[in-house]
Amino acid sequence: MTTLTQPGAGAAMATPDASVRPVLSVEDLRAYYVLDLFGVKREVRAVDDISIRIMPNEIYGIAGESSSGKTSLIKTIAGAIQPPLTVVGGKVHFDFRGKSIDLYSGAPADLDAIRWRHLSYIMQGSMNVLNPVRRVRQAFIDFAARHIAAPSRRAFEEVVVAHLDRLHLSPHVLDAYPHELSGGMRQRVTIALATVCKPEFIIADEPTTALDVVVQKRVLAMIREVQREIGSSLLFVTHDMSVHANLCDRLGIMYAGRLVEEGATSDLFASPKHPYTQHLISSLPRIGDRTPREGLKGTPPNLADPPPGCRFHPRCPMAMEVCRTVVPPFVTAGKGRRVACFAAEPETIPDGIANATRSIAA
Amino acid sequence: MTHLLEVDKVGKTYAMGGILGSHRVRAVENVSFALEAGRPEIFTVIGESGSGKSTLARMILASVPPSDGAIRFEGQDVAAIKSRRDRLAFMKRVQPIFQNPFEAFNPLKKVDRYLFMTARRFNGVSRRDEVERQADEALRKVGLSLAEVKGRFPHELSGGQLQRIAIARALIPGPALIVADEPVSMVDASLRTSIVNLFMTLRDDLGVSIIYITHDLATAYYISDRIIIMQKGEVVEAGDARTVLADPQHPYSRELKAAVLSPDAAITGSALAETDAATLEPT
Ligand SMILES: Nc1ncnc2c1ncn2[C@@H]1O[C@H](COP(=O)(O)OP(=O)(O)OP(=O)(O)O)[C@@H](O)[C@H]1O
Ligand SMILES: Nc1ncnc2c1ncn2[C@@H]1O[C@H](COP(=O)(O)OP(=O)(O)OP(=O)(O)O)[C@@H](O)[C@H]1O
Ligand code: SF4
Ligand SMILES: [Mg+2]
Ligand SMILES: [Mg+2]
């Protein structure tokens, strides 16, 4: 088994090197669910003004509470959106080796040309997307066979079987129908499908939620191994902060459709600046701990009618008068670090607001 | 002592690869345990992916028959439940909660419908105000109210809210036992905490026993009374949850505990470095 090192120790870096071009640039991206309910128009602002760059050979993690827009964001990045989810602004640009592509400007991008080999996307709950009436073997033949240079069907199957073994799955799963596999086995089959072609860019949405910790560790190690082997990039979404801590070079924290903090994983864990990130990190459960805990107070914001100003203000212990009306800008706050919070970056508080810094916290 | 639930030397064999499949899988092997009546507890099942946890849950819910052994609920063999009437009576006492709230609800159906339907079906109420009252009462137990939920579609609610509604729905018939198969896998740490806190309230205030299937050792430690650890269909370790998790004895239980990823890795270095998975046999 290959030895893997600390996050950030690879070629990936917290501060992007200007000479290396990002594989993915997301700029001011906005994607809303545009709903027409009996003639009443409503917008759910699931992705609101997000900019992210991901470098070659980098693992970028996205964390955030349930319903904060993580899946909506990466669906949009993966070019896998369907109405009512609509891109209303911004751009998504990929710069693969020898092929660049703009997803939402101009003619519809030819995604089939890049799927699987350049870009693969493991959807949330994707264990349920396998065709129920076809054996698992058929899925591998359909999706992966033409991207793997194997001289024969048999050689191809050997590649697949070896790959399944890395995920702790026996060759028998190839003969199975999806419903005959446990939840965690199906989840691993979809991970195998998405990684067997060793794509340049892997997007994964909660890919290990149904796995026991022993298998999860093995699966994460495999994903990282494949990523390092060819220096590909990985965009990894999970609400499990322990997984982020062990896997990701950099992290972006989402709250209510916006990115609120970004930085190198170690910096973010050592000194979270945004109050929401602070909550995420301080509330991490640990075995052996029976002290009564509480979830984050208050209710998650309604993205069809998000709170004005800082979207976190109704739940923020540090909220001030200014937070109620002004959106905190997402600004650079140290090396490779960005944050959107008036308390963390007081110089971003605009002038001329009465009692701007008076506390309003409950 | 009478038993609420008795799982007696239960086993399950499946044929894999369809009806003509040649491969047979022993999903559950000789599992026994019992929950006592009048002593509500949170009984946790932890184990390897593919070790038979969901199969065990399905057998307890009488949706899959065991190949060997028997499951008795309040003294009655659940395999003997045949008529629709007996089945309804059983389901009134034993309710499921599944992993994925997004799947449990039909996206085109308003979520309150599920609550109303459950009240009508299991509690025999038909008057609209009484149906709504029961739905509201169940929702209040999970920190919601009918006013917040009424008329809304699943996608208009967050995963955590949906999961709480799924729990409220399970509470309407007034069950003595809830079988929850990975109920918190899909939700973030904060909601996870509120859901497991709710389980403790159900046990302590409503006297409901809960079979809690999970991969999360931290919440298992936090809420469980007893625990079993499964590998390849068998129970490899069982006992008081705190004792087992604090000092596991079986090699697999130890491996499980050792594999828990620590958030401190962000600072001290990733544990993915020493993955010695080569020692594992594939599932
Ligand atoms: N088809 C839809 N129509 C309307 N709103 C939707 C739709 N799909 C999702 N939403 C809403 O968009 C918001 C963001 O959802 P999203 O699935 O992106 O969250 P998430 O961060 O991935 O959550 P989780 O951690 O639970 O997977 C939520 O408020 C959700 O209710
Ligand atoms: N309907 C079925 N037909 C054939 N085999 C099945 C069927 N359902 C489950 N199995 C097999 O039984 C074994 C146990 O599956 P089960 O779903 O009970 O595991 P589990 O412990 O819940 O796993 P996970 O943690 O991944 O959900 C697996 O090997 C699975 O492939
Ligand atoms: S901007 Fe204000 S409300 Fe928002 S996180 Fe910072 S202190 Fe809290
Ligand atoms: Mg999601
Ligand atoms: Mg299962």
mmCIF file of N, CA, C and O in Angstrom, chain A residues 1 4 6-7 42 65-67 128 135 168 170 172 175-177 180 182 184-185 188 209-214 217-218 239 242 245-246 266 269 284 286-288 290-293 295-296, chain B residues 16-18 23 47-50 103 156 158-159 185-188 190-191 193 197 215 217 221-222 224 242 255-256 261-266 269-273 275 277 280-283:
data_model
loop_
_atom_site.group_PDB
_atom_site.id
_atom_site.type_symbol
_atom_site.label_atom_id
_atom_site.label_comp_id
_atom_site.label_asym_id
_atom_site.label_seq_id
_atom_site.Cartn_x
_atom_site.Cartn_y
_atom_site.Cartn_z
ATOM 1 N N MET A 1 0.848 -1.196 0.000
ATOM 2 C CA MET A 1 0.000 0.000 0.000
ATOM 3 C C MET A 1 0.880 1.242 0.000
ATOM 4 O O MET A 1 1.842 1.333 0.747
ATOM 5 N N LEU A 4 1.019 7.647 2.173
ATOM 6 C CA LEU A 4 0.542 8.983 1.831
ATOM 7 C C LEU A 4 0.973 9.941 2.916
ATOM 8 O O LEU A 4 1.114 9.570 4.071
ATOM 9 N N GLN A 6 1.110 14.044 4.673
ATOM 10 C CA GLN A 6 0.228 15.068 5.235
ATOM 11 C C GLN A 6 -0.435 15.918 4.157
ATOM 12 O O GLN A 6 0.161 16.163 3.118
ATOM 13 N N PRO A 7 -1.655 16.384 4.431
ATOM 14 C CA PRO A 7 -2.257 17.288 3.450
ATOM 15 C C PRO A 7 -1.357 18.497 3.242
ATOM 16 O O PRO A 7 -0.742 18.978 4.177
ATOM 17 N N ARG A 42 -40.321 32.323 -7.740
ATOM 18 C CA ARG A 42 -39.492 32.306 -6.551
ATOM 19 C C ARG A 42 -38.104 31.844 -6.928
ATOM 20 O O ARG A 42 -37.940 31.012 -7.799
ATOM 21 N N GLU A 65 -23.062 23.373 6.317
ATOM 22 C CA GLU A 65 -24.185 22.625 6.887
ATOM 23 C C GLU A 65 -25.105 22.089 5.799
ATOM 24 O O GLU A 65 -25.014 22.475 4.638
ATOM 25 N N SER A 66 -25.994 21.173 6.192
ATOM 26 C CA SER A 66 -26.986 20.639 5.267
ATOM 27 C C SER A 66 -27.751 21.792 4.648
ATOM 28 O O SER A 66 -28.092 22.744 5.350
ATOM 29 N N SER A 67 -28.023 21.712 3.364
ATOM 30 C CA SER A 67 -28.783 22.735 2.645
ATOM 31 C C SER A 67 -28.041 24.040 2.404
ATOM 32 O O SER A 67 -28.657 25.025 2.046
ATOM 33 N N ASN A 128 -27.547 5.287 -5.850
ATOM 34 C CA ASN A 128 -28.870 4.992 -6.367
ATOM 35 C C ASN A 128 -29.014 5.284 -7.852
ATOM 36 O O ASN A 128 -30.097 5.204 -8.396
ATOM 37 N N ARG A 135 -26.544 -5.691 -14.519
ATOM 38 C CA ARG A 135 -25.479 -6.079 -13.602
ATOM 39 C C ARG A 135 -24.404 -5.004 -13.564
ATOM 40 O O ARG A 135 -24.211 -4.253 -14.517
ATOM 41 N N HIS A 168 -11.690 -2.688 -1.616
ATOM 42 C CA HIS A 168 -12.149 -3.715 -0.692
ATOM 43 C C HIS A 168 -13.430 -4.383 -1.187
ATOM 44 O O HIS A 168 -14.320 -4.701 -0.417
ATOM 45 N N SER A 170 -15.004 -7.542 -3.692
ATOM 46 C CA SER A 170 -14.623 -8.771 -4.386
ATOM 47 C C SER A 170 -15.139 -8.738 -5.819
ATOM 48 O O SER A 170 -16.082 -8.008 -6.134
ATOM 49 N N HIS A 172 -16.992 -10.647 -7.235
ATOM 50 C CA HIS A 172 -18.395 -11.069 -7.309
ATOM 51 C C HIS A 172 -19.349 -9.908 -7.541
ATOM 52 O O HIS A 172 -20.445 -10.104 -8.063
ATOM 53 N N ASP A 175 -21.060 -9.423 -10.922
ATOM 54 C CA ASP A 175 -22.205 -10.242 -11.312
ATOM 55 C C ASP A 175 -23.502 -9.791 -10.647
ATOM 56 O O ASP A 175 -24.580 -10.269 -10.994
ATOM 57 N N ALA A 176 -23.387 -8.910 -9.679
ATOM 58 C CA ALA A 176 -24.566 -8.553 -8.880
ATOM 59 C C ALA A 176 -25.392 -7.468 -9.557
ATOM 60 O O ALA A 176 -24.891 -6.681 -10.355
ATOM 61 N N TYR A 177 -26.668 -7.444 -9.214
ATOM 62 C CA TYR A 177 -27.525 -6.311 -9.551
ATOM 63 C C TYR A 177 -27.411 -5.326 -8.394
ATOM 64 O O TYR A 177 -27.191 -5.738 -7.251
ATOM 65 N N GLU A 180 -28.713 -5.916 -4.897
ATOM 66 C CA GLU A 180 -28.146 -7.033 -4.143
ATOM 67 C C GLU A 180 -26.909 -6.621 -3.352
ATOM 68 O O GLU A 180 -26.304 -7.443 -2.674
ATOM 69 N N SER A 182 -24.997 -3.991 -0.548
ATOM 70 C CA SER A 182 -25.323 -3.113 0.573
ATOM 71 C C SER A 182 -25.082 -1.665 0.146
ATOM 72 O O SER A 182 -24.421 -1.409 -0.866
ATOM 73 N N GLY A 184 -23.144 0.636 1.302
ATOM 74 C CA GLY A 184 -21.722 0.973 1.230
ATOM 75 C C GLY A 184 -21.041 0.311 0.043
ATOM 76 O O GLY A 184 -20.101 0.863 -0.540
ATOM 77 N N MET A 185 -21.498 -0.888 -0.343
ATOM 78 C CA MET A 185 -20.913 -1.561 -1.510
ATOM 79 C C MET A 185 -21.278 -0.809 -2.779
ATOM 80 O O MET A 185 -20.443 -0.603 -3.661
ATOM 81 N N ARG A 188 -19.213 2.253 -3.104
ATOM 82 C CA ARG A 188 -17.857 1.977 -3.580
ATOM 83 C C ARG A 188 -17.832 1.651 -5.065
ATOM 84 O O ARG A 188 -16.870 1.967 -5.761
ATOM 85 N N THR A 209 -20.115 8.610 2.804
ATOM 86 C CA THR A 209 -21.042 8.668 3.943
ATOM 87 C C THR A 209 -21.594 7.315 4.369
ATOM 88 O O THR A 209 -22.019 7.155 5.497
ATOM 89 N N ALA A 210 -21.629 6.332 3.451
ATOM 90 C CA ALA A 210 -22.251 5.054 3.802
ATOM 91 C C ALA A 210 -21.221 3.988 4.162
ATOM 92 O O ALA A 210 -21.536 2.815 4.180
ATOM 93 N N LEU A 211 -19.992 4.409 4.446
ATOM 94 C CA LEU A 211 -18.937 3.419 4.688
ATOM 95 C C LEU A 211 -18.519 3.365 6.152
ATOM 96 O O LEU A 211 -18.488 4.376 6.845
ATOM 97 N N ASP A 212 -18.148 2.151 6.583
ATOM 98 C CA ASP A 212 -17.583 2.046 7.924
ATOM 99 C C ASP A 212 -16.195 2.683 7.905
ATOM 100 O O ASP A 212 -15.598 2.871 6.843
ATOM 101 N N VAL A 213 -15.687 3.006 9.069
ATOM 102 C CA VAL A 213 -14.464 3.810 9.105
ATOM 103 C C VAL A 213 -13.226 3.098 8.558
ATOM 104 O O VAL A 213 -12.335 3.732 8.001
ATOM 105 N N VAL A 214 -13.194 1.762 8.688
ATOM 106 C CA VAL A 214 -12.031 1.038 8.163
ATOM 107 C C VAL A 214 -12.021 1.113 6.637
ATOM 108 O O VAL A 214 -11.004 1.449 6.017
ATOM 109 N N LYS A 217 -11.410 4.708 5.278
ATOM 110 C CA LYS A 217 -10.010 5.101 5.275
ATOM 111 C C LYS A 217 -9.296 4.534 4.054
ATOM 112 O O LYS A 217 -8.518 5.215 3.393
ATOM 113 N N ARG A 218 -9.643 3.285 3.755
ATOM 114 C CA ARG A 218 -9.025 2.648 2.603
ATOM 115 C C ARG A 218 -9.455 3.325 1.304
ATOM 116 O O ARG A 218 -8.648 3.536 0.396
ATOM 117 N N HIS A 239 -19.684 16.873 4.761
ATOM 118 C CA HIS A 239 -19.857 17.635 5.989
ATOM 119 C C HIS A 239 -18.998 17.041 7.103
ATOM 120 O O HIS A 239 -19.021 17.534 8.220
ATOM 121 N N SER A 242 -13.613 15.587 9.834
ATOM 122 C CA SER A 242 -12.459 14.718 10.045
ATOM 123 C C SER A 242 -11.907 14.213 8.710
ATOM 124 O O SER A 242 -10.701 14.058 8.554
ATOM 125 N N ALA A 245 -9.962 17.016 7.262
ATOM 126 C CA ALA A 245 -8.694 17.201 7.970
ATOM 127 C C ALA A 245 -7.628 16.242 7.456
ATOM 128 O O ALA A 245 -6.447 16.573 7.404
ATOM 129 N N ASN A 246 -8.056 15.051 7.060
ATOM 130 C CA ASN A 246 -7.103 14.036 6.634
ATOM 131 C C ASN A 246 -6.811 14.044 5.145
ATOM 132 O O ASN A 246 -5.844 13.440 4.709
ATOM 133 N N SER A 266 -4.722 23.151 7.333
ATOM 134 C CA SER A 266 -4.103 23.257 8.657
ATOM 135 C C SER A 266 -4.353 24.634 9.279
ATOM 136 O O SER A 266 -4.627 24.738 10.475
ATOM 137 N N PHE A 269 -8.058 24.875 10.498
ATOM 138 C CA PHE A 269 -8.313 24.138 11.728
ATOM 139 C C PHE A 269 -7.618 24.785 12.922
ATOM 140 O O PHE A 269 -8.149 24.802 14.026
ATOM 141 N N LEU A 284 -16.788 19.459 16.924
ATOM 142 C CA LEU A 284 -16.476 18.127 16.399
ATOM 143 C C LEU A 284 -16.617 17.065 17.465
ATOM 144 O O LEU A 284 -16.084 17.193 18.558
ATOM 145 N N ARG A 286 -16.083 13.591 19.443
ATOM 146 C CA ARG A 286 -14.952 12.702 19.681
ATOM 147 C C ARG A 286 -15.403 11.508 20.496
ATOM 148 O O ARG A 286 -16.247 11.655 21.392
ATOM 149 N N ILE A 287 -14.852 10.333 20.191
ATOM 150 C CA ILE A 287 -15.217 9.151 20.971
ATOM 151 C C ILE A 287 -14.705 9.335 22.390
ATOM 152 O O ILE A 287 -13.595 9.810 22.592
ATOM 153 N N GLY A 288 -15.509 8.915 23.355
ATOM 154 C CA GLY A 288 -15.068 9.030 24.733
ATOM 155 C C GLY A 288 -15.637 10.278 25.365
ATOM 156 O O GLY A 288 -15.424 10.554 26.537
ATOM 157 N N ARG A 290 -18.892 12.298 26.479
ATOM 158 C CA ARG A 290 -20.332 12.218 26.718
ATOM 159 C C ARG A 290 -20.893 13.536 27.227
ATOM 160 O O ARG A 290 -22.002 13.582 27.719
ATOM 161 N N THR A 291 -20.116 14.583 27.138
ATOM 162 C CA THR A 291 -20.647 15.862 27.598
ATOM 163 C C THR A 291 -21.815 16.247 26.695
ATOM 164 O O THR A 291 -21.729 16.100 25.483
ATOM 165 N N PRO A 292 -22.914 16.715 27.303
ATOM 166 C CA PRO A 292 -24.064 17.066 26.477
ATOM 167 C C PRO A 292 -23.675 18.122 25.436
ATOM 168 O O PRO A 292 -22.896 19.025 25.723
ATOM 169 N N ARG A 293 -24.189 17.928 24.245
ATOM 170 C CA ARG A 293 -23.876 18.840 23.156
ATOM 171 C C ARG A 293 -25.140 19.445 22.607
ATOM 172 O O ARG A 293 -26.209 18.885 22.738
ATOM 173 N N GLY A 295 -26.683 21.295 18.950
ATOM 174 C CA GLY A 295 -26.454 21.689 17.573
ATOM 175 C C GLY A 295 -26.396 23.209 17.489
ATOM 176 O O GLY A 295 -26.632 23.900 18.477
ATOM 177 N N LEU A 296 -26.084 23.708 16.298
ATOM 178 C CA LEU A 296 -26.065 25.149 16.081
ATOM 179 C C LEU A 296 -27.462 25.705 16.350
ATOM 180 O O LEU A 296 -28.454 25.178 15.884
ATOM 181 N N MET B 16 -26.950 -14.315 -5.108
ATOM 182 C CA MET B 16 -26.573 -13.071 -5.761
ATOM 183 C C MET B 16 -26.464 -13.263 -7.269
ATOM 184 O O MET B 16 -26.122 -14.337 -7.735
ATOM 185 N N GLY B 17 -26.752 -12.209 -8.014
ATOM 186 C CA GLY B 17 -26.680 -12.290 -9.467
ATOM 187 C C GLY B 17 -28.005 -12.701 -10.069
ATOM 188 O O GLY B 17 -28.049 -13.357 -11.104
ATOM 189 N N GLY B 18 -29.080 -12.349 -9.393
ATOM 190 C CA GLY B 18 -30.403 -12.684 -9.897
ATOM 191 C C GLY B 18 -30.780 -14.108 -9.539
ATOM 192 O O GLY B 18 -30.044 -14.803 -8.856
ATOM 193 N N HIS B 23 -23.765 -17.372 -7.139
ATOM 194 C CA HIS B 23 -23.032 -17.005 -5.950
ATOM 195 C C HIS B 23 -23.977 -16.839 -4.764
ATOM 196 O O HIS B 23 -24.953 -16.126 -4.839
ATOM 197 N N GLY B 47 -20.685 -1.838 12.346
ATOM 198 C CA GLY B 47 -19.972 -2.924 11.680
ATOM 199 C C GLY B 47 -19.550 -2.584 10.283
ATOM 200 O O GLY B 47 -19.860 -1.515 9.748
ATOM 201 N N GLU B 48 -18.859 -3.560 9.708
ATOM 202 C CA GLU B 48 -18.301 -3.425 8.386
ATOM 203 C C GLU B 48 -19.407 -3.176 7.347
ATOM 204 O O GLU B 48 -20.517 -3.679 7.491
ATOM 205 N N SER B 49 -19.040 -2.456 6.299
ATOM 206 C CA SER B 49 -19.954 -2.314 5.170
ATOM 207 C C SER B 49 -20.177 -3.694 4.566
ATOM 208 O O SER B 49 -19.221 -4.412 4.275
ATOM 209 N N GLY B 50 -21.439 -4.096 4.423
ATOM 210 C CA GLY B 50 -21.751 -5.421 3.885
ATOM 211 C C GLY B 50 -21.788 -6.513 4.937
ATOM 212 O O GLY B 50 -21.836 -7.694 4.613
ATOM 213 N N GLU B 103 -34.829 10.107 -0.251
ATOM 214 C CA GLU B 103 -35.445 8.980 -0.936
ATOM 215 C C GLU B 103 -36.743 8.575 -0.278
ATOM 216 O O GLU B 103 -37.631 8.044 -0.925
ATOM 217 N N GLU B 156 -38.159 21.724 -0.516
ATOM 218 C CA GLU B 156 -38.217 23.035 0.140
ATOM 219 C C GLU B 156 -37.750 22.948 1.581
ATOM 220 O O GLU B 156 -37.776 23.933 2.303
ATOM 221 N N SER B 158 -34.747 21.340 4.411
ATOM 222 C CA SER B 158 -33.365 20.867 4.449
ATOM 223 C C SER B 158 -33.329 19.395 4.818
ATOM 224 O O SER B 158 -34.313 18.836 5.316
ATOM 225 N N GLY B 159 -32.187 18.760 4.565
ATOM 226 C CA GLY B 159 -32.028 17.342 4.878
ATOM 227 C C GLY B 159 -32.329 17.038 6.337
ATOM 228 O O GLY B 159 -32.982 16.053 6.660
ATOM 229 N N SER B 185 -26.359 9.581 8.686
ATOM 230 C CA SER B 185 -25.219 9.624 7.758
ATOM 231 C C SER B 185 -25.256 10.837 6.847
ATOM 232 O O SER B 185 -24.218 11.343 6.440
ATOM 233 N N MET B 186 -26.466 11.266 6.493
ATOM 234 C CA MET B 186 -26.567 12.311 5.483
ATOM 235 C C MET B 186 -26.546 13.728 6.044
ATOM 236 O O MET B 186 -26.640 14.673 5.283
ATOM 237 N N VAL B 187 -26.507 13.864 7.349
ATOM 238 C CA VAL B 187 -26.641 15.217 7.887
ATOM 239 C C VAL B 187 -25.356 15.679 8.570
ATOM 240 O O VAL B 187 -24.526 14.879 8.975
ATOM 241 N N ASP B 188 -25.205 16.989 8.677
ATOM 242 C CA ASP B 188 -23.974 17.525 9.235
ATOM 243 C C ASP B 188 -23.914 17.319 10.753
ATOM 244 O O ASP B 188 -24.901 16.952 11.383
ATOM 245 N N SER B 190 -23.879 19.143 13.308
ATOM 246 C CA SER B 190 -24.755 19.896 14.175
ATOM 247 C C SER B 190 -26.167 19.268 14.210
ATOM 248 O O SER B 190 -26.742 19.051 15.286
ATOM 249 N N LEU B 191 -26.689 18.940 13.034
ATOM 250 C CA LEU B 191 -27.997 18.288 12.973
ATOM 251 C C LEU B 191 -27.940 16.878 13.532
ATOM 252 O O LEU B 191 -28.881 16.392 14.147
ATOM 253 N N THR B 193 -26.185 15.948 15.965
ATOM 254 C CA THR B 193 -26.308 16.099 17.407
ATOM 255 C C THR B 193 -27.763 16.297 17.803
ATOM 256 O O THR B 193 -28.242 15.655 18.734
ATOM 257 N N ASN B 197 -29.766 13.588 20.093
ATOM 258 C CA ASN B 197 -30.351 14.096 21.344
ATOM 259 C C ASN B 197 -31.836 13.745 21.409
ATOM 260 O O ASN B 197 -32.347 13.357 22.468
ATOM 261 N N HIS B 215 -22.414 4.175 11.361
ATOM 262 C CA HIS B 215 -20.963 4.044 11.182
ATOM 263 C C HIS B 215 -20.239 5.047 12.060
ATOM 264 O O HIS B 215 -19.019 5.140 12.038
ATOM 265 N N LEU B 217 -18.916 6.198 15.303
ATOM 266 C CA LEU B 217 -18.581 5.706 16.640
ATOM 267 C C LEU B 217 -18.754 6.776 17.711
ATOM 268 O O LEU B 217 -19.060 6.471 18.861
ATOM 269 N N TYR B 221 -21.065 6.201 20.963
ATOM 270 C CA TYR B 221 -20.563 6.304 22.331
ATOM 271 C C TYR B 221 -21.430 7.254 23.144
ATOM 272 O O TYR B 221 -21.742 7.024 24.303
ATOM 273 N N TYR B 222 -21.815 8.311 22.485
ATOM 274 C CA TYR B 222 -22.554 9.377 23.145
ATOM 275 C C TYR B 222 -23.948 8.933 23.610
ATOM 276 O O TYR B 222 -24.366 9.257 24.718
ATOM 277 N N SER B 224 -25.525 5.428 23.176
ATOM 278 C CA SER B 224 -25.976 4.025 23.277
ATOM 279 C C SER B 224 -25.915 3.470 24.680
ATOM 280 O O SER B 224 -25.037 3.818 25.462
ATOM 281 N N ARG B 242 -20.295 1.849 26.401
ATOM 282 C CA ARG B 242 -19.118 2.601 26.831
ATOM 283 C C ARG B 242 -17.918 1.691 27.048
ATOM 284 O O ARG B 242 -16.805 2.002 26.646
ATOM 285 N N GLU B 255 -9.617 -2.576 15.313
ATOM 286 C CA GLU B 255 -9.261 -1.976 14.033
ATOM 287 C C GLU B 255 -10.209 -0.830 13.703
ATOM 288 O O GLU B 255 -9.804 0.229 13.225
ATOM 289 N N LEU B 256 -11.494 -1.070 13.998
ATOM 290 C CA LEU B 256 -12.517 -0.066 13.741
ATOM 291 C C LEU B 256 -12.213 1.208 14.530
ATOM 292 O O LEU B 256 -12.208 2.311 14.006
ATOM 293 N N LEU B 261 -11.042 8.590 11.856
ATOM 294 C CA LEU B 261 -10.192 9.709 11.465
ATOM 295 C C LEU B 261 -10.323 10.827 12.488
ATOM 296 O O LEU B 261 -11.412 11.166 12.915
ATOM 297 N N SER B 262 -9.191 11.383 12.856
ATOM 298 C CA SER B 262 -9.227 12.453 13.838
ATOM 299 C C SER B 262 -9.170 13.806 13.153
ATOM 300 O O SER B 262 -8.397 14.013 12.224
ATOM 301 N N PRO B 263 -9.982 14.744 13.635
ATOM 302 C CA PRO B 263 -9.896 16.091 13.061
ATOM 303 C C PRO B 263 -8.547 16.756 13.347
ATOM 304 O O PRO B 263 -8.149 17.686 12.648
ATOM 305 N N ASP B 264 -7.847 16.253 14.350
ATOM 306 C CA ASP B 264 -6.545 16.845 14.671
ATOM 307 C C ASP B 264 -5.515 16.621 13.575
ATOM 308 O O ASP B 264 -4.462 17.257 13.559
ATOM 309 N N ALA B 265 -5.833 15.690 12.650
ATOM 310 C CA ALA B 265 -4.898 15.387 11.570
ATOM 311 C C ALA B 265 -4.546 16.620 10.752
ATOM 312 O O ALA B 265 -3.478 16.692 10.151
ATOM 313 N N ALA B 266 -5.447 17.594 10.726
ATOM 314 C CA ALA B 266 -5.174 18.798 9.954
ATOM 315 C C ALA B 266 -3.885 19.441 10.445
ATOM 316 O O ALA B 266 -3.174 20.083 9.696
ATOM 317 N N GLY B 269 -0.945 15.764 11.021
ATOM 318 C CA GLY B 269 -0.584 14.891 9.905
ATOM 319 C C GLY B 269 -1.647 13.849 9.650
ATOM 320 O O GLY B 269 -2.269 13.353 10.574
ATOM 321 N N SER B 270 -1.829 13.528 8.369
ATOM 322 C CA SER B 270 -2.936 12.662 7.986
ATOM 323 C C SER B 270 -2.725 11.213 8.346
ATOM 324 O O SER B 270 -1.652 10.655 8.194
ATOM 325 N N ALA B 271 -3.819 10.591 8.823
ATOM 326 C CA ALA B 271 -3.793 9.176 9.169
ATOM 327 C C ALA B 271 -3.885 8.298 7.930
ATOM 328 O O ALA B 271 -3.738 7.093 8.017
ATOM 329 N N LEU B 272 -4.139 8.898 6.778
ATOM 330 C CA LEU B 272 -4.236 8.084 5.568
ATOM 331 C C LEU B 272 -2.868 7.500 5.231
ATOM 332 O O LEU B 272 -2.729 6.635 4.389
ATOM 333 N N ALA B 273 -1.846 7.973 5.907
ATOM 334 C CA ALA B 273 -0.489 7.511 5.648
ATOM 335 C C ALA B 273 -0.291 6.038 5.979
ATOM 336 O O ALA B 273 0.341 5.316 5.231
ATOM 337 N N THR B 275 -2.328 3.349 6.052
ATOM 338 C CA THR B 275 -3.426 2.450 5.748
ATOM 339 C C THR B 275 -2.867 1.061 5.464
ATOM 340 O O THR B 275 -2.208 0.835 4.471
ATOM 341 N N ALA B 277 -4.513 -1.620 4.725
ATOM 342 C CA ALA B 277 -5.719 -2.316 4.292
ATOM 343 C C ALA B 277 -5.431 -3.670 3.669
ATOM 344 O O ALA B 277 -6.321 -4.484 3.500
ATOM 345 N N LEU B 280 -7.008 -6.771 5.055
ATOM 346 C CA LEU B 280 -8.442 -7.045 4.984
ATOM 347 C C LEU B 280 -8.783 -7.961 3.822
ATOM 348 O O LEU B 280 -8.190 -7.876 2.766
ATOM 349 N N GLU B 281 -9.776 -8.814 4.030
ATOM 350 C CA GLU B 281 -10.296 -9.585 2.914
ATOM 351 C C GLU B 281 -11.441 -8.800 2.303
ATOM 352 O O GLU B 281 -12.225 -8.201 3.020
ATOM 353 N N PRO B 282 -11.551 -8.839 0.994
ATOM 354 C CA PRO B 282 -12.637 -8.061 0.383
ATOM 355 C C PRO B 282 -14.029 -8.602 0.721
ATOM 356 O O PRO B 282 -14.173 -9.791 0.988
ATOM 357 N N THR B 283 -15.008 -7.702 0.717
ATOM 358 C CA THR B 283 -16.393 -8.120 1.000
ATOM 359 C C THR B 283 -16.999 -8.741 -0.237
ATOM 360 O O THR B 283 -16.786 -8.276 -1.323
#
